[in-house]
Amino acid sequence: MKYYIIAGEASGDLHGSNLMKALYRKDIDAEIRFWGGDLMQKVGGTLVKHYRELAFMGFIEVLFNLKTILGNIKICKRDIAESQPDVIIFIDYPGFNMRIAKWAKEKGIPTHYYISPQIWAWKENRINDIKRDVDKMYVILPFEKAFYEEKHNFPVQFVGHPLIDAIQSQPVLDSSLFKIENQLDDKPIIALLPGSRKQEITKMLGVMLSVVEEFPDYQFVIAGAPSQEFSFYESFITNGNIKFISNKTYDLLKIATAALVTSGTATLETALFKVPEVVCYKGSWASYQIAKRIITLKYISLVNLIMDEEVVTELIQHDFNTKNLKKELHKILEPNHRAQLLQKYDLLEKKLGGTGASEQTAKLIVAALN
């Protein structure tokens, strides 16, 4: 079978790579073309376009880059038409993927969606497009099945969360060797995860680093995104207590004492590694004003959304400042608070279900095609 997979950001690249591995196991004749990143490229198949050319965040930023986005949609349609896949598998990234899904449905190409658009957060009217254009939907959050089936009468498959697989498949880390190789000292580590896009890193990292002098007994380590060069981060590194490690976020989280994390999939990853965290987010003024009027959720982090309570503190927009960040970081370093937080993390992991999300999804896709 010929599979065409579209992932438009770092988290999609991770989940897409694991899905590809499972597809190759289930279908020995699988041919895969994809839009994704380095992780998917390592698995095999043919990379059409890297996600670093696709990722734009915020309403205003998307408008400024609309010509590029529309050009990429045109390229994608042309490549699909030429390669004639048996199925297209969309991974999140709805602004792009739903446009391709509409076109693909009209062309009679089977459309499968792995990792649902977060229409329960905003743009709930997208359910009409999903019902029209998506043949199969595989969801990874426990509340999504009820949302789709009970509220919108659209059948979906809950396959569990692929991060469980990704994290449990990690090799054992020699922490002493890791520190030596990456020039880290013996101070406890506070990991900084400022995101993967240049726009968000620029907004987040300066504020995160503004608390460094308040915590001289810790070393702050920036988790560099695989899509960005060290030269981009260099201007942020102003003293010897700030270290930088590129493309080794999971290894960093294995040995971190605490973390400051930009809202997104990384908040859930950090919790599953059992690292106390503060969730941070700041967008452009215009994007924030639009977002707060159309998003009605109580929380922005996946940890809090899944648990339906404030497990981790969220510092959003104006609340994301040096004063609040110092206060919340002191809190998660306090032993009693840490212990309570780690208990909540254990409950979170149970809610997400067991292992096998990628295997289950690949099995269902292959079975549907056969």
PDB file of C-alpha atoms in Angstrom, residues 24-289:
ATOM      1  CA  TYR A  24       6.214  -0.877   8.109  1.00  0.00           C
ATOM      2  CA  ARG A  25       5.738  -3.743  10.591  1.00  0.00           C
ATOM      3  CA  LYS A  26       2.097  -4.278   9.602  1.00  0.00           C
ATOM      4  CA  ASP A  27       2.597  -3.869   5.840  1.00  0.00           C
ATOM      5  CA  ILE A  28       5.892  -5.176   4.452  1.00  0.00           C
ATOM      6  CA  ASP A  29       5.078  -3.607   1.073  1.00  0.00           C
ATOM      7  CA  ALA A  30       4.392  -0.146   2.535  1.00  0.00           C
ATOM      8  CA  GLU A  31       5.551   2.878   0.530  1.00  0.00           C
ATOM      9  CA  ILE A  32       5.421   6.125   2.488  1.00  0.00           C
ATOM     10  CA  ARG A  33       5.707   9.739   1.360  1.00  0.00           C
ATOM     11  CA  PHE A  34       5.408  12.388   4.046  1.00  0.00           C
ATOM     12  CA  TRP A  35       5.551  15.968   5.197  1.00  0.00           C
ATOM     13  CA  GLY A  36       7.353  15.894   8.551  1.00  0.00           C
ATOM     14  CA  GLY A  37      10.775  16.171  10.104  1.00  0.00           C
ATOM     15  CA  ASP A  38      14.030  14.528  11.055  1.00  0.00           C
ATOM     16  CA  LEU A  39      12.479  11.724  13.122  1.00  0.00           C
ATOM     17  CA  MET A  40      10.206  10.599  10.305  1.00  0.00           C
ATOM     18  CA  GLN A  41      13.080  10.874   7.846  1.00  0.00           C
ATOM     19  CA  LYS A  42      15.184   8.499   9.969  1.00  0.00           C
ATOM     20  CA  VAL A  43      12.468   5.826   9.733  1.00  0.00           C
ATOM     21  CA  GLY A  44      12.503   5.797   5.919  1.00  0.00           C
ATOM     22  CA  GLY A  45      10.150   6.761   3.135  1.00  0.00           C
ATOM     23  CA  THR A  46      10.339   9.971   1.119  1.00  0.00           C
ATOM     24  CA  LEU A  47      10.332  13.425   2.737  1.00  0.00           C
ATOM     25  CA  VAL A  48       8.428  15.910   0.581  1.00  0.00           C
ATOM     26  CA  LYS A  49       8.735  18.991   2.825  1.00  0.00           C
ATOM     27  CA  HIS A  50      10.188  19.612   6.294  1.00  0.00           C
ATOM     28  CA  TYR A  51       7.893  21.042   8.953  1.00  0.00           C
ATOM     29  CA  ARG A  52      10.322  23.902   9.645  1.00  0.00           C
ATOM     30  CA  GLU A  53       9.010  25.422   6.403  1.00  0.00           C
ATOM     31  CA  LEU A  54       5.404  25.099   7.573  1.00  0.00           C
ATOM     32  CA  ALA A  55       5.200  26.159  11.213  1.00  0.00           C
ATOM     33  CA  PHE A  56       3.566  29.542  11.831  1.00  0.00           C
ATOM     34  CA  MET A  57       1.958  30.359  15.192  1.00  0.00           C
ATOM     35  CA  GLY A  58      -0.734  32.906  16.017  1.00  0.00           C
ATOM     36  CA  PHE A  59      -3.543  34.454  13.993  1.00  0.00           C
ATOM     37  CA  ILE A  60      -1.606  37.517  12.840  1.00  0.00           C
ATOM     38  CA  GLU A  61       1.523  35.526  12.003  1.00  0.00           C
ATOM     39  CA  VAL A  62      -0.539  33.187   9.812  1.00  0.00           C
ATOM     40  CA  LEU A  63      -1.972  36.178   7.938  1.00  0.00           C
ATOM     41  CA  PHE A  64       1.504  37.576   7.270  1.00  0.00           C
ATOM     42  CA  ASN A  65       2.620  34.185   5.896  1.00  0.00           C
ATOM     43  CA  LEU A  66      -0.581  33.365   3.997  1.00  0.00           C
ATOM     44  CA  LYS A  67       1.107  33.382   0.595  1.00  0.00           C
ATOM     45  CA  THR A  68       3.644  30.773   1.747  1.00  0.00           C
ATOM     46  CA  ILE A  69       0.931  28.622   3.353  1.00  0.00           C
ATOM     47  CA  LEU A  70      -1.266  28.680   0.248  1.00  0.00           C
ATOM     48  CA  GLY A  71       1.767  27.850  -1.866  1.00  0.00           C
ATOM     49  CA  ASN A  72       2.519  24.822   0.317  1.00  0.00           C
ATOM     50  CA  ILE A  73      -1.092  23.625   0.009  1.00  0.00           C
ATOM     51  CA  LYS A  74      -0.780  23.821  -3.768  1.00  0.00           C
ATOM     52  CA  ILE A  75       2.496  21.870  -3.694  1.00  0.00           C
ATOM     53  CA  CYS A  76       0.934  19.232  -1.445  1.00  0.00           C
ATOM     54  CA  LYS A  77      -2.092  18.697  -3.686  1.00  0.00           C
ATOM     55  CA  ARG A  78       0.114  18.397  -6.754  1.00  0.00           C
ATOM     56  CA  ASP A  79       2.414  15.876  -5.053  1.00  0.00           C
ATOM     57  CA  ILE A  80      -0.516  13.752  -3.862  1.00  0.00           C
ATOM     58  CA  ALA A  81      -2.042  13.773  -7.348  1.00  0.00           C
ATOM     59  CA  GLU A  82       1.256  12.639  -8.861  1.00  0.00           C
ATOM     60  CA  SER A  83       2.041   9.951  -6.251  1.00  0.00           C
ATOM     61  CA  GLN A  84      -1.530   8.541  -6.100  1.00  0.00           C
ATOM     62  CA  PRO A  85      -1.514   7.153  -2.529  1.00  0.00           C
ATOM     63  CA  ASP A  86      -3.985   4.558  -1.275  1.00  0.00           C
ATOM     64  CA  VAL A  87      -4.632   6.658   1.844  1.00  0.00           C
ATOM     65  CA  ILE A  88      -3.723  10.041   3.325  1.00  0.00           C
ATOM     66  CA  ILE A  89      -3.008  10.112   7.073  1.00  0.00           C
ATOM     67  CA  PHE A  90      -3.300  13.526   8.707  1.00  0.00           C
ATOM     68  CA  ILE A  91      -1.552  14.202  12.018  1.00  0.00           C
ATOM     69  CA  ASP A  92      -3.060  17.189  13.894  1.00  0.00           C
ATOM     70  CA  TYR A  93      -2.073  20.480  12.094  1.00  0.00           C
ATOM     71  CA  PRO A  94      -5.718  21.227  11.159  1.00  0.00           C
ATOM     72  CA  GLY A  95      -5.417  24.585   9.378  1.00  0.00           C
ATOM     73  CA  PHE A  96      -3.431  22.876   6.629  1.00  0.00           C
ATOM     74  CA  ASN A  97      -4.694  19.308   6.869  1.00  0.00           C
ATOM     75  CA  MET A  98      -8.416  20.042   6.753  1.00  0.00           C
ATOM     76  CA  ARG A  99      -7.940  21.901   3.451  1.00  0.00           C
ATOM     77  CA  ILE A 100      -6.142  18.893   2.004  1.00  0.00           C
ATOM     78  CA  ALA A 101      -8.799  16.544   3.427  1.00  0.00           C
ATOM     79  CA  LYS A 102     -11.586  18.429   1.630  1.00  0.00           C
ATOM     80  CA  TRP A 103      -9.718  18.239  -1.672  1.00  0.00           C
ATOM     81  CA  ALA A 104      -8.741  14.576  -1.161  1.00  0.00           C
ATOM     82  CA  LYS A 105     -12.313  13.557  -0.370  1.00  0.00           C
ATOM     83  CA  GLU A 106     -13.484  15.137  -3.615  1.00  0.00           C
ATOM     84  CA  LYS A 107     -10.799  13.118  -5.428  1.00  0.00           C
ATOM     85  CA  GLY A 108     -11.965   9.882  -3.794  1.00  0.00           C
ATOM     86  CA  ILE A 109      -8.783   9.294  -1.763  1.00  0.00           C
ATOM     87  CA  PRO A 110      -9.383   7.652   1.679  1.00  0.00           C
ATOM     88  CA  THR A 111      -8.729  10.121   4.506  1.00  0.00           C
ATOM     89  CA  HIS A 112      -7.625   9.009   7.980  1.00  0.00           C
ATOM     90  CA  TYR A 113      -6.934  11.447  10.819  1.00  0.00           C
ATOM     91  CA  TYR A 114      -4.532  10.468  13.619  1.00  0.00           C
ATOM     92  CA  ILE A 115      -4.513  12.894  16.572  1.00  0.00           C
ATOM     93  CA  SER A 116      -7.657  14.961  16.258  1.00  0.00           C
ATOM     94  CA  PRO A 117      -7.766  18.710  15.716  1.00  0.00           C
ATOM     95  CA  GLN A 118      -8.572  20.276  19.078  1.00  0.00           C
ATOM     96  CA  ILE A 119     -12.055  21.334  18.058  1.00  0.00           C
ATOM     97  CA  TRP A 120     -13.178  20.870  21.666  1.00  0.00           C
ATOM     98  CA  ALA A 121     -11.043  23.964  22.396  1.00  0.00           C
ATOM     99  CA  TRP A 122     -12.060  26.199  19.485  1.00  0.00           C
ATOM    100  CA  LYS A 123     -13.597  26.059  16.026  1.00  0.00           C
ATOM    101  CA  GLU A 124     -16.070  23.384  17.129  1.00  0.00           C
ATOM    102  CA  ASN A 125     -17.959  23.990  13.896  1.00  0.00           C
ATOM    103  CA  ARG A 126     -15.104  22.134  12.176  1.00  0.00           C
ATOM    104  CA  ILE A 127     -17.025  18.992  13.143  1.00  0.00           C
ATOM    105  CA  ASN A 128     -19.106  19.532   9.995  1.00  0.00           C
ATOM    106  CA  ASP A 129     -15.971  19.474   7.834  1.00  0.00           C
ATOM    107  CA  ILE A 130     -14.644  16.427   9.696  1.00  0.00           C
ATOM    108  CA  LYS A 131     -17.902  14.519   9.176  1.00  0.00           C
ATOM    109  CA  ARG A 132     -17.825  15.377   5.482  1.00  0.00           C
ATOM    110  CA  ASP A 133     -14.122  14.913   4.723  1.00  0.00           C
ATOM    111  CA  VAL A 134     -12.630  12.406   7.201  1.00  0.00           C
ATOM    112  CA  ASP A 135     -13.279   8.679   6.788  1.00  0.00           C
ATOM    113  CA  LYS A 136     -11.582   7.468   9.989  1.00  0.00           C
ATOM    114  CA  MET A 137     -10.569   9.364  13.129  1.00  0.00           C
ATOM    115  CA  TYR A 138      -8.141   8.041  15.791  1.00  0.00           C
ATOM    116  CA  VAL A 139      -8.156  10.070  19.025  1.00  0.00           C
ATOM    117  CA  ILE A 140      -5.536  10.058  21.781  1.00  0.00           C
ATOM    118  CA  LEU A 141      -7.188  11.907  24.678  1.00  0.00           C
ATOM    119  CA  PRO A 142      -9.737  10.045  26.810  1.00  0.00           C
ATOM    120  CA  PHE A 143     -12.387  12.812  26.764  1.00  0.00           C
ATOM    121  CA  GLU A 144     -12.295  13.107  22.963  1.00  0.00           C
ATOM    122  CA  LYS A 145     -14.207   9.879  22.347  1.00  0.00           C
ATOM    123  CA  ALA A 146     -17.219  11.120  24.304  1.00  0.00           C
ATOM    124  CA  PHE A 147     -16.924  14.549  22.683  1.00  0.00           C
ATOM    125  CA  TYR A 148     -17.146  13.111  19.180  1.00  0.00           C
ATOM    126  CA  GLU A 149     -19.541  10.213  19.717  1.00  0.00           C
ATOM    127  CA  GLU A 150     -21.939  11.537  22.346  1.00  0.00           C
ATOM    128  CA  LYS A 151     -21.988  15.211  21.481  1.00  0.00           C
ATOM    129  CA  HIS A 152     -21.571  15.019  17.703  1.00  0.00           C
ATOM    130  CA  ASN A 153     -22.597  11.483  16.727  1.00  0.00           C
ATOM    131  CA  PHE A 154     -19.326  10.854  14.889  1.00  0.00           C
ATOM    132  CA  PRO A 155     -17.679   7.461  15.564  1.00  0.00           C
ATOM    133  CA  VAL A 156     -13.971   7.542  16.478  1.00  0.00           C
ATOM    134  CA  GLN A 157     -11.376   5.118  17.789  1.00  0.00           C
ATOM    135  CA  PHE A 158      -9.607   5.906  21.091  1.00  0.00           C
ATOM    136  CA  VAL A 159      -6.119   4.414  20.689  1.00  0.00           C
ATOM    137  CA  GLY A 160      -4.381   5.748  23.813  1.00  0.00           C
ATOM    138  CA  HIS A 161      -1.683   8.394  23.867  1.00  0.00           C
ATOM    139  CA  PRO A 162       1.428   7.804  21.717  1.00  0.00           C
ATOM    140  CA  LEU A 163       3.618   9.701  24.183  1.00  0.00           C
ATOM    141  CA  ILE A 164       3.337   6.727  26.555  1.00  0.00           C
ATOM    142  CA  ASP A 165       4.998   4.573  23.891  1.00  0.00           C
ATOM    143  CA  ALA A 166       7.557   7.198  22.956  1.00  0.00           C
ATOM    144  CA  ILE A 167       8.656   7.687  26.548  1.00  0.00           C
ATOM    145  CA  GLN A 168       8.621   4.054  27.631  1.00  0.00           C
ATOM    146  CA  SER A 169      10.702   3.056  24.589  1.00  0.00           C
ATOM    147  CA  GLN A 170      13.519   5.381  25.635  1.00  0.00           C
ATOM    148  CA  PRO A 171      16.831   3.635  26.420  1.00  0.00           C
ATOM    149  CA  VAL A 172      18.260   3.836  29.933  1.00  0.00           C
ATOM    150  CA  LEU A 173      20.360   6.980  30.333  1.00  0.00           C
ATOM    151  CA  ASP A 174      23.806   7.080  31.931  1.00  0.00           C
ATOM    152  CA  SER A 175      23.286  10.439  33.632  1.00  0.00           C
ATOM    153  CA  SER A 176      26.958  10.914  34.612  1.00  0.00           C
ATOM    154  CA  LEU A 177      28.132  10.337  31.051  1.00  0.00           C
ATOM    155  CA  PHE A 178      25.364  12.564  29.685  1.00  0.00           C
ATOM    156  CA  LYS A 179      26.485  15.426  31.939  1.00  0.00           C
ATOM    157  CA  ILE A 180      30.115  15.017  30.911  1.00  0.00           C
ATOM    158  CA  GLU A 181      29.278  14.876  27.190  1.00  0.00           C
ATOM    159  CA  ASN A 182      27.145  18.004  27.443  1.00  0.00           C
ATOM    160  CA  GLN A 183      29.433  19.947  29.797  1.00  0.00           C
ATOM    161  CA  LEU A 184      26.932  20.028  32.657  1.00  0.00           C
ATOM    162  CA  ASP A 185      28.025  20.280  36.284  1.00  0.00           C
ATOM    163  CA  ASP A 186      26.603  18.543  39.352  1.00  0.00           C
ATOM    164  CA  LYS A 187      24.089  21.234  40.261  1.00  0.00           C
ATOM    165  CA  PRO A 188      20.420  20.161  39.998  1.00  0.00           C
ATOM    166  CA  ILE A 189      18.937  21.023  36.596  1.00  0.00           C
ATOM    167  CA  ILE A 190      16.068  23.310  35.697  1.00  0.00           C
ATOM    168  CA  ALA A 191      15.105  22.514  32.102  1.00  0.00           C
ATOM    169  CA  LEU A 192      13.834  25.278  29.839  1.00  0.00           C
ATOM    170  CA  LEU A 193      11.547  24.178  27.004  1.00  0.00           C
ATOM    171  CA  PRO A 194      10.754  27.403  25.103  1.00  0.00           C
ATOM    172  CA  GLY A 195       9.109  25.754  22.077  1.00  0.00           C
ATOM    173  CA  SER A 196      10.211  24.827  18.580  1.00  0.00           C
ATOM    174  CA  ARG A 197       9.287  27.860  16.447  1.00  0.00           C
ATOM    175  CA  LYS A 198      11.485  30.961  16.291  1.00  0.00           C
ATOM    176  CA  GLN A 199       8.507  33.209  17.045  1.00  0.00           C
ATOM    177  CA  GLU A 200       7.588  31.490  20.296  1.00  0.00           C
ATOM    178  CA  ILE A 201      11.191  30.925  21.419  1.00  0.00           C
ATOM    179  CA  THR A 202      11.862  34.648  21.033  1.00  0.00           C
ATOM    180  CA  LYS A 203       8.828  35.524  23.164  1.00  0.00           C
ATOM    181  CA  MET A 204       9.391  32.844  25.827  1.00  0.00           C
ATOM    182  CA  LEU A 205      13.086  32.326  26.425  1.00  0.00           C
ATOM    183  CA  GLY A 206      14.081  35.809  27.591  1.00  0.00           C
ATOM    184  CA  VAL A 207      11.487  35.780  30.372  1.00  0.00           C
ATOM    185  CA  MET A 208      12.393  32.213  31.374  1.00  0.00           C
ATOM    186  CA  LEU A 209      16.059  33.192  31.696  1.00  0.00           C
ATOM    187  CA  SER A 210      15.245  36.333  33.704  1.00  0.00           C
ATOM    188  CA  VAL A 211      14.934  34.182  36.856  1.00  0.00           C
ATOM    189  CA  VAL A 212      18.383  32.570  36.648  1.00  0.00           C
ATOM    190  CA  GLU A 213      20.117  34.789  39.209  1.00  0.00           C
ATOM    191  CA  GLU A 214      17.397  34.003  41.786  1.00  0.00           C
ATOM    192  CA  PHE A 215      18.449  30.320  41.774  1.00  0.00           C
ATOM    193  CA  PRO A 216      22.284  30.176  42.000  1.00  0.00           C
ATOM    194  CA  ASP A 217      22.243  26.594  43.313  1.00  0.00           C
ATOM    195  CA  TYR A 218      20.704  25.303  40.061  1.00  0.00           C
ATOM    196  CA  GLN A 219      21.897  25.173  36.467  1.00  0.00           C
ATOM    197  CA  PHE A 220      19.458  26.202  33.748  1.00  0.00           C
ATOM    198  CA  VAL A 221      19.586  24.116  30.573  1.00  0.00           C
ATOM    199  CA  ILE A 222      17.872  25.222  27.363  1.00  0.00           C
ATOM    200  CA  ALA A 223      16.350  22.361  25.369  1.00  0.00           C
ATOM    201  CA  GLY A 224      17.180  23.329  21.791  1.00  0.00           C
ATOM    202  CA  ALA A 225      14.653  22.361  19.127  1.00  0.00           C
ATOM    203  CA  PRO A 226      15.931  20.136  16.304  1.00  0.00           C
ATOM    204  CA  SER A 227      14.601  22.633  13.766  1.00  0.00           C
ATOM    205  CA  GLN A 228      16.763  25.531  15.069  1.00  0.00           C
ATOM    206  CA  GLU A 229      20.513  26.173  14.934  1.00  0.00           C
ATOM    207  CA  PHE A 230      22.586  26.992  18.037  1.00  0.00           C
ATOM    208  CA  SER A 231      23.390  30.413  16.570  1.00  0.00           C
ATOM    209  CA  PHE A 232      19.733  31.391  17.050  1.00  0.00           C
ATOM    210  CA  TYR A 233      19.914  30.670  20.811  1.00  0.00           C
ATOM    211  CA  GLU A 234      23.391  32.112  21.346  1.00  0.00           C
ATOM    212  CA  SER A 235      22.285  35.679  22.102  1.00  0.00           C
ATOM    213  CA  PHE A 236      20.117  34.433  24.995  1.00  0.00           C
ATOM    214  CA  ILE A 237      23.005  32.736  26.819  1.00  0.00           C
ATOM    215  CA  THR A 238      24.383  35.522  29.005  1.00  0.00           C
ATOM    216  CA  ASN A 239      26.197  33.708  31.847  1.00  0.00           C
ATOM    217  CA  GLY A 240      27.879  30.437  32.781  1.00  0.00           C
ATOM    218  CA  ASN A 241      24.866  29.137  34.715  1.00  0.00           C
ATOM    219  CA  ILE A 242      22.933  28.825  31.426  1.00  0.00           C
ATOM    220  CA  LYS A 243      23.688  25.719  29.355  1.00  0.00           C
ATOM    221  CA  PHE A 244      22.373  24.557  25.998  1.00  0.00           C
ATOM    222  CA  ILE A 245      21.604  21.082  24.668  1.00  0.00           C
ATOM    223  CA  SER A 246      20.160  20.517  21.200  1.00  0.00           C
ATOM    224  CA  ASN A 247      17.701  17.799  20.202  1.00  0.00           C
ATOM    225  CA  LYS A 248      18.009  15.814  23.460  1.00  0.00           C
ATOM    226  CA  THR A 249      14.917  16.989  25.303  1.00  0.00           C
ATOM    227  CA  TYR A 250      13.887  13.550  26.592  1.00  0.00           C
ATOM    228  CA  ASP A 251      17.351  12.845  27.983  1.00  0.00           C
ATOM    229  CA  LEU A 252      17.328  16.259  29.636  1.00  0.00           C
ATOM    230  CA  LEU A 253      13.921  15.631  31.229  1.00  0.00           C
ATOM    231  CA  LYS A 254      15.168  12.308  32.635  1.00  0.00           C
ATOM    232  CA  ILE A 255      17.624  14.151  34.868  1.00  0.00           C
ATOM    233  CA  ALA A 256      15.820  17.481  35.416  1.00  0.00           C
ATOM    234  CA  THR A 257      14.630  18.591  38.853  1.00  0.00           C
ATOM    235  CA  ALA A 258      12.084  21.067  37.477  1.00  0.00           C
ATOM    236  CA  ALA A 259      11.093  22.666  34.175  1.00  0.00           C
ATOM    237  CA  LEU A 260       9.662  25.840  32.664  1.00  0.00           C
ATOM    238  CA  VAL A 261       7.658  24.770  29.632  1.00  0.00           C
ATOM    239  CA  THR A 262       5.927  26.573  26.773  1.00  0.00           C
ATOM    240  CA  SER A 263       2.327  25.398  26.416  1.00  0.00           C
ATOM    241  CA  GLY A 264       1.902  22.533  23.970  1.00  0.00           C
ATOM    242  CA  THR A 265       2.684  18.828  23.808  1.00  0.00           C
ATOM    243  CA  ALA A 266       5.836  19.440  25.871  1.00  0.00           C
ATOM    244  CA  THR A 267       3.727  20.098  28.973  1.00  0.00           C
ATOM    245  CA  LEU A 268       2.394  16.548  28.810  1.00  0.00           C
ATOM    246  CA  GLU A 269       5.811  15.078  28.009  1.00  0.00           C
ATOM    247  CA  THR A 270       7.298  16.828  31.037  1.00  0.00           C
ATOM    248  CA  ALA A 271       4.556  15.470  33.308  1.00  0.00           C
ATOM    249  CA  LEU A 272       5.017  11.915  32.009  1.00  0.00           C
ATOM    250  CA  PHE A 273       8.731  12.171  32.822  1.00  0.00           C
ATOM    251  CA  LYS A 274       7.552  13.137  36.335  1.00  0.00           C
ATOM    252  CA  VAL A 275       9.216  16.554  36.321  1.00  0.00           C
ATOM    253  CA  PRO A 276       7.448  19.360  38.244  1.00  0.00           C
ATOM    254  CA  GLU A 277       6.764  22.205  35.828  1.00  0.00           C
ATOM    255  CA  VAL A 278       5.410  25.690  35.323  1.00  0.00           C
ATOM    256  CA  VAL A 279       3.475  26.110  32.074  1.00  0.00           C
ATOM    257  CA  CYS A 280       4.150  29.356  30.214  1.00  0.00           C
ATOM    258  CA  TYR A 281       2.634  31.051  27.196  1.00  0.00           C
ATOM    259  CA  LYS A 282       2.834  34.451  25.537  1.00  0.00           C
ATOM    260  CA  GLY A 283       1.622  35.319  22.046  1.00  0.00           C
ATOM    261  CA  SER A 284       1.453  38.587  20.158  1.00  0.00           C
ATOM    262  CA  TRP A 285      -1.019  41.103  21.594  1.00  0.00           C
ATOM    263  CA  ALA A 286      -3.372  40.758  18.638  1.00  0.00           C
ATOM    264  CA  SER A 287      -3.292  36.951  18.600  1.00  0.00           C
ATOM    265  CA  TYR A 288      -3.956  36.842  22.337  1.00  0.00           C
ATOM    266  CA  GLN A 289      -6.916  39.213  22.074  1.00  0.00           C
TER     267      GLN A 289
END
